[in-house]
Amino acid sequence: MQNENIKTSIYHYEKQYKRHLQLLDKEPAILPENKEAIKDFLEHCIASGNEISTAVIAIQHLRRIARLTKKPFNDFNEKDRDQLLAALESAKGGRRNKKRFSSMNKSKCRSLLKRMMRDTLKLPDKIWQGIKVDRKANGSKQLLSEHLLTDDEMNAMVAATSSPMYRAM
């Protein structure tokens, strides 16, 4: 708990959260219905016990998603969902919109969209179950025995170094 207080005092999550809510309200590219859906979801997250830092991340990603659609989230069907996910895959972001979103950001967007559709919008199962969330979006791969160093390779590395620090390892 003390650790969270330190993080909050350093990063000022309360101020960030309020600022992002103001940016959401001022955003002309987001439909008013979607703004309300995002706010409802954020309230649900905080009421469920999520920290304010999580809500800050959520609002950033949900604003990004809401800019990509011209239809209220409540009226989504499978076709709309697929179009939104395709737009997310091809969307550009970052500095001056030159780079595509990272796979980690896309995965977080899909995860939050799925949770919002399921938990607060109460859309039918067939709509939100079609959103696939990649749990290994950061590019991590499974560690295999072939990736580990053998005893001979370790001995060769120790022999090649002259530093007592590395030899001790």
Short mmCIF file of C-alpha atoms in Angstrom, two decimals:
data_model
loop_
_atom_site.label_atom_id
_atom_site.label_comp_id
_atom_site.label_asym_id
_atom_site.label_seq_id
_atom_site.Cartn_x
_atom_site.Cartn_y
_atom_site.Cartn_z
CA MET A 1 0.00 0.00 0.00
CA GLN A 2 2.82 2.37 0.84
CA ASN A 3 4.41 1.55 -2.50
CA GLU A 4 1.23 2.66 -4.29
CA ASN A 5 1.24 5.94 -2.35
CA ILE A 6 4.81 6.59 -3.44
CA LYS A 7 3.92 5.88 -7.08
CA THR A 8 0.89 8.14 -6.84
CA SER A 9 2.90 11.00 -5.37
CA ILE A 10 5.57 10.68 -8.08
CA TYR A 11 3.35 10.22 -11.14
CA HIS A 12 0.30 12.25 -10.04
CA TYR A 13 -2.20 9.71 -11.37
CA GLU A 14 -5.17 11.69 -10.07
CA LYS A 15 -4.17 14.71 -12.16
CA GLN A 16 -3.45 12.52 -15.20
CA TYR A 17 -6.84 10.83 -14.87
CA LYS A 18 -8.69 14.15 -14.68
CA ARG A 19 -6.70 15.53 -17.62
CA HIS A 20 -7.50 12.50 -19.77
CA LEU A 21 -11.18 12.79 -18.88
CA GLN A 22 -11.08 16.43 -20.02
CA LEU A 23 -9.34 15.40 -23.24
CA LEU A 24 -12.01 12.75 -23.77
CA ASP A 25 -14.76 15.35 -23.37
CA LYS A 26 -13.08 17.74 -25.81
CA GLU A 27 -12.29 15.08 -28.44
CA PRO A 28 -14.40 15.92 -31.52
CA ALA A 29 -13.68 12.61 -33.29
CA ILE A 30 -15.36 10.53 -30.56
CA LEU A 31 -19.13 10.08 -30.46
CA PRO A 32 -20.88 11.30 -27.28
CA GLU A 33 -22.35 7.80 -26.72
CA ASN A 34 -18.86 6.31 -26.81
CA LYS A 35 -17.56 8.94 -24.40
CA GLU A 36 -20.26 7.92 -21.92
CA ALA A 37 -19.50 4.22 -22.46
CA ILE A 38 -15.81 4.84 -21.73
CA LYS A 39 -16.63 6.81 -18.58
CA ASP A 40 -18.98 4.06 -17.38
CA PHE A 41 -16.28 1.47 -17.95
CA LEU A 42 -13.70 3.54 -16.06
CA GLU A 43 -16.09 3.91 -13.12
CA HIS A 44 -16.66 0.15 -13.23
CA CYS A 45 -12.89 -0.50 -13.19
CA ILE A 46 -12.29 1.76 -10.20
CA ALA A 47 -15.31 0.34 -8.35
CA SER A 48 -13.97 -3.17 -9.02
CA GLY A 49 -10.80 -2.33 -7.11
CA ASN A 50 -8.45 -1.37 -9.92
CA GLU A 51 -5.95 1.34 -9.11
CA ILE A 52 -6.15 4.82 -10.62
CA SER A 53 -2.96 4.10 -12.57
CA THR A 54 -4.78 1.29 -14.37
CA ALA A 55 -7.64 3.66 -15.19
CA VAL A 56 -5.16 6.14 -16.70
CA ILE A 57 -3.81 3.45 -19.02
CA ALA A 58 -7.33 2.29 -19.86
CA ILE A 59 -8.59 5.74 -20.83
CA GLN A 60 -5.62 6.31 -23.13
CA HIS A 61 -6.23 3.07 -25.01
CA LEU A 62 -10.01 3.45 -25.13
CA ARG A 63 -9.71 6.96 -26.55
CA ARG A 64 -7.50 5.51 -29.27
CA ILE A 65 -10.11 2.84 -30.07
CA ALA A 66 -13.05 5.27 -29.99
CA ARG A 67 -11.37 7.53 -32.56
CA LEU A 68 -11.36 4.63 -35.03
CA THR A 69 -15.13 4.09 -35.13
CA LYS A 70 -18.09 6.21 -36.22
CA LYS A 71 -20.68 3.97 -34.61
CA PRO A 72 -21.76 3.81 -30.93
CA PHE A 73 -20.29 0.84 -29.08
CA ASN A 74 -23.79 -0.12 -27.87
CA ASP A 75 -24.96 -0.69 -31.46
CA PHE A 76 -22.02 -2.89 -32.47
CA ASN A 77 -22.54 -6.12 -34.34
CA GLU A 78 -19.97 -8.66 -35.53
CA LYS A 79 -19.26 -6.77 -38.74
CA ASP A 80 -18.63 -3.51 -36.85
CA ARG A 81 -16.36 -5.31 -34.42
CA ASP A 82 -14.31 -6.81 -37.25
CA GLN A 83 -14.03 -3.43 -39.00
CA LEU A 84 -12.85 -1.79 -35.78
CA LEU A 85 -10.25 -4.50 -35.16
CA ALA A 86 -9.01 -4.19 -38.75
CA ALA A 87 -8.76 -0.41 -38.33
CA LEU A 88 -6.78 -0.94 -35.12
CA GLU A 89 -4.35 -3.26 -36.91
CA SER A 90 -3.70 -0.74 -39.66
CA ALA A 91 -3.89 2.42 -37.52
CA LYS A 92 -0.85 4.57 -37.10
CA GLY A 93 0.12 6.28 -33.89
CA GLY A 94 3.17 7.44 -32.06
CA ARG A 95 5.00 10.59 -33.00
CA ARG A 96 3.47 12.33 -35.96
CA ASN A 97 1.50 9.17 -36.84
CA LYS A 98 4.37 7.63 -38.79
CA LYS A 99 4.64 4.32 -36.95
CA ARG A 100 2.08 1.63 -36.44
CA PHE A 101 1.00 0.76 -32.92
CA SER A 102 3.10 -1.89 -31.23
CA SER A 103 1.67 -5.36 -30.85
CA MET A 104 1.59 -4.79 -27.10
CA ASN A 105 -0.54 -1.63 -27.49
CA LYS A 106 -2.90 -3.36 -29.91
CA SER A 107 -3.28 -6.28 -27.53
CA LYS A 108 -4.06 -3.94 -24.64
CA CYS A 109 -6.64 -2.11 -26.78
CA ARG A 110 -8.32 -5.40 -27.73
CA SER A 111 -8.31 -6.56 -24.11
CA LEU A 112 -9.90 -3.34 -22.83
CA LEU A 113 -12.47 -3.30 -25.64
CA LYS A 114 -13.44 -6.87 -24.84
CA ARG A 115 -13.78 -6.11 -21.12
CA MET A 116 -15.84 -2.99 -21.81
CA MET A 117 -18.19 -4.83 -24.17
CA ARG A 118 -18.60 -7.71 -21.72
CA ASP A 119 -18.72 -5.94 -18.35
CA THR A 120 -20.38 -2.56 -18.84
CA LEU A 121 -22.07 -2.57 -22.25
CA LYS A 122 -23.43 -6.12 -21.73
CA LEU A 123 -23.25 -6.87 -25.46
CA PRO A 124 -24.11 -10.38 -26.68
CA ASP A 125 -21.44 -13.04 -26.22
CA LYS A 126 -20.92 -13.54 -29.96
CA ILE A 127 -19.68 -9.96 -30.31
CA TRP A 128 -17.09 -9.75 -27.54
CA GLN A 129 -15.99 -13.39 -27.74
CA GLY A 130 -14.75 -12.74 -31.25
CA ILE A 131 -12.04 -10.43 -29.94
CA LYS A 132 -8.83 -12.41 -29.61
CA VAL A 133 -6.34 -11.17 -27.04
CA ASP A 134 -2.72 -12.17 -27.52
CA ARG A 135 -1.21 -12.84 -24.10
CA LYS A 136 2.31 -12.88 -25.57
CA ALA A 137 2.01 -9.63 -27.48
CA ASN A 138 5.36 -8.29 -26.34
CA GLY A 139 7.14 -10.78 -28.57
CA SER A 140 8.27 -13.04 -25.77
CA LYS A 141 8.91 -16.59 -26.82
CA GLN A 142 8.94 -19.76 -24.85
CA LEU A 143 12.35 -20.65 -23.44
CA LEU A 144 13.57 -23.95 -24.83
CA SER A 145 16.46 -26.11 -23.71
CA GLU A 146 18.28 -25.29 -26.97
CA HIS A 147 18.48 -21.65 -25.87
CA LEU A 148 20.38 -22.44 -22.67
CA LEU A 149 24.16 -22.48 -22.55
CA THR A 150 25.92 -25.81 -22.21
CA ASP A 151 28.70 -26.47 -19.68
CA ASP A 152 31.31 -26.31 -22.44
CA GLU A 153 30.04 -22.91 -23.60
CA MET A 154 30.07 -21.58 -20.03
CA ASN A 155 33.64 -22.81 -19.48
CA ALA A 156 34.75 -21.22 -22.75
CA MET A 157 33.23 -17.88 -21.72
CA VAL A 158 34.94 -17.99 -18.31
CA ALA A 159 38.26 -18.84 -19.97
CA ALA A 160 37.90 -15.96 -22.42
CA THR A 161 37.49 -13.26 -19.77
CA SER A 162 40.17 -11.69 -17.65
CA SER A 163 37.82 -9.88 -15.27
CA PRO A 164 37.64 -11.41 -11.76
CA MET A 165 34.03 -10.23 -11.49
CA TYR A 166 32.91 -12.25 -14.53
CA ARG A 167 35.02 -15.25 -13.50
CA ALA A 168 33.26 -15.29 -10.12
CA MET A 169 29.92 -15.62 -11.84
#
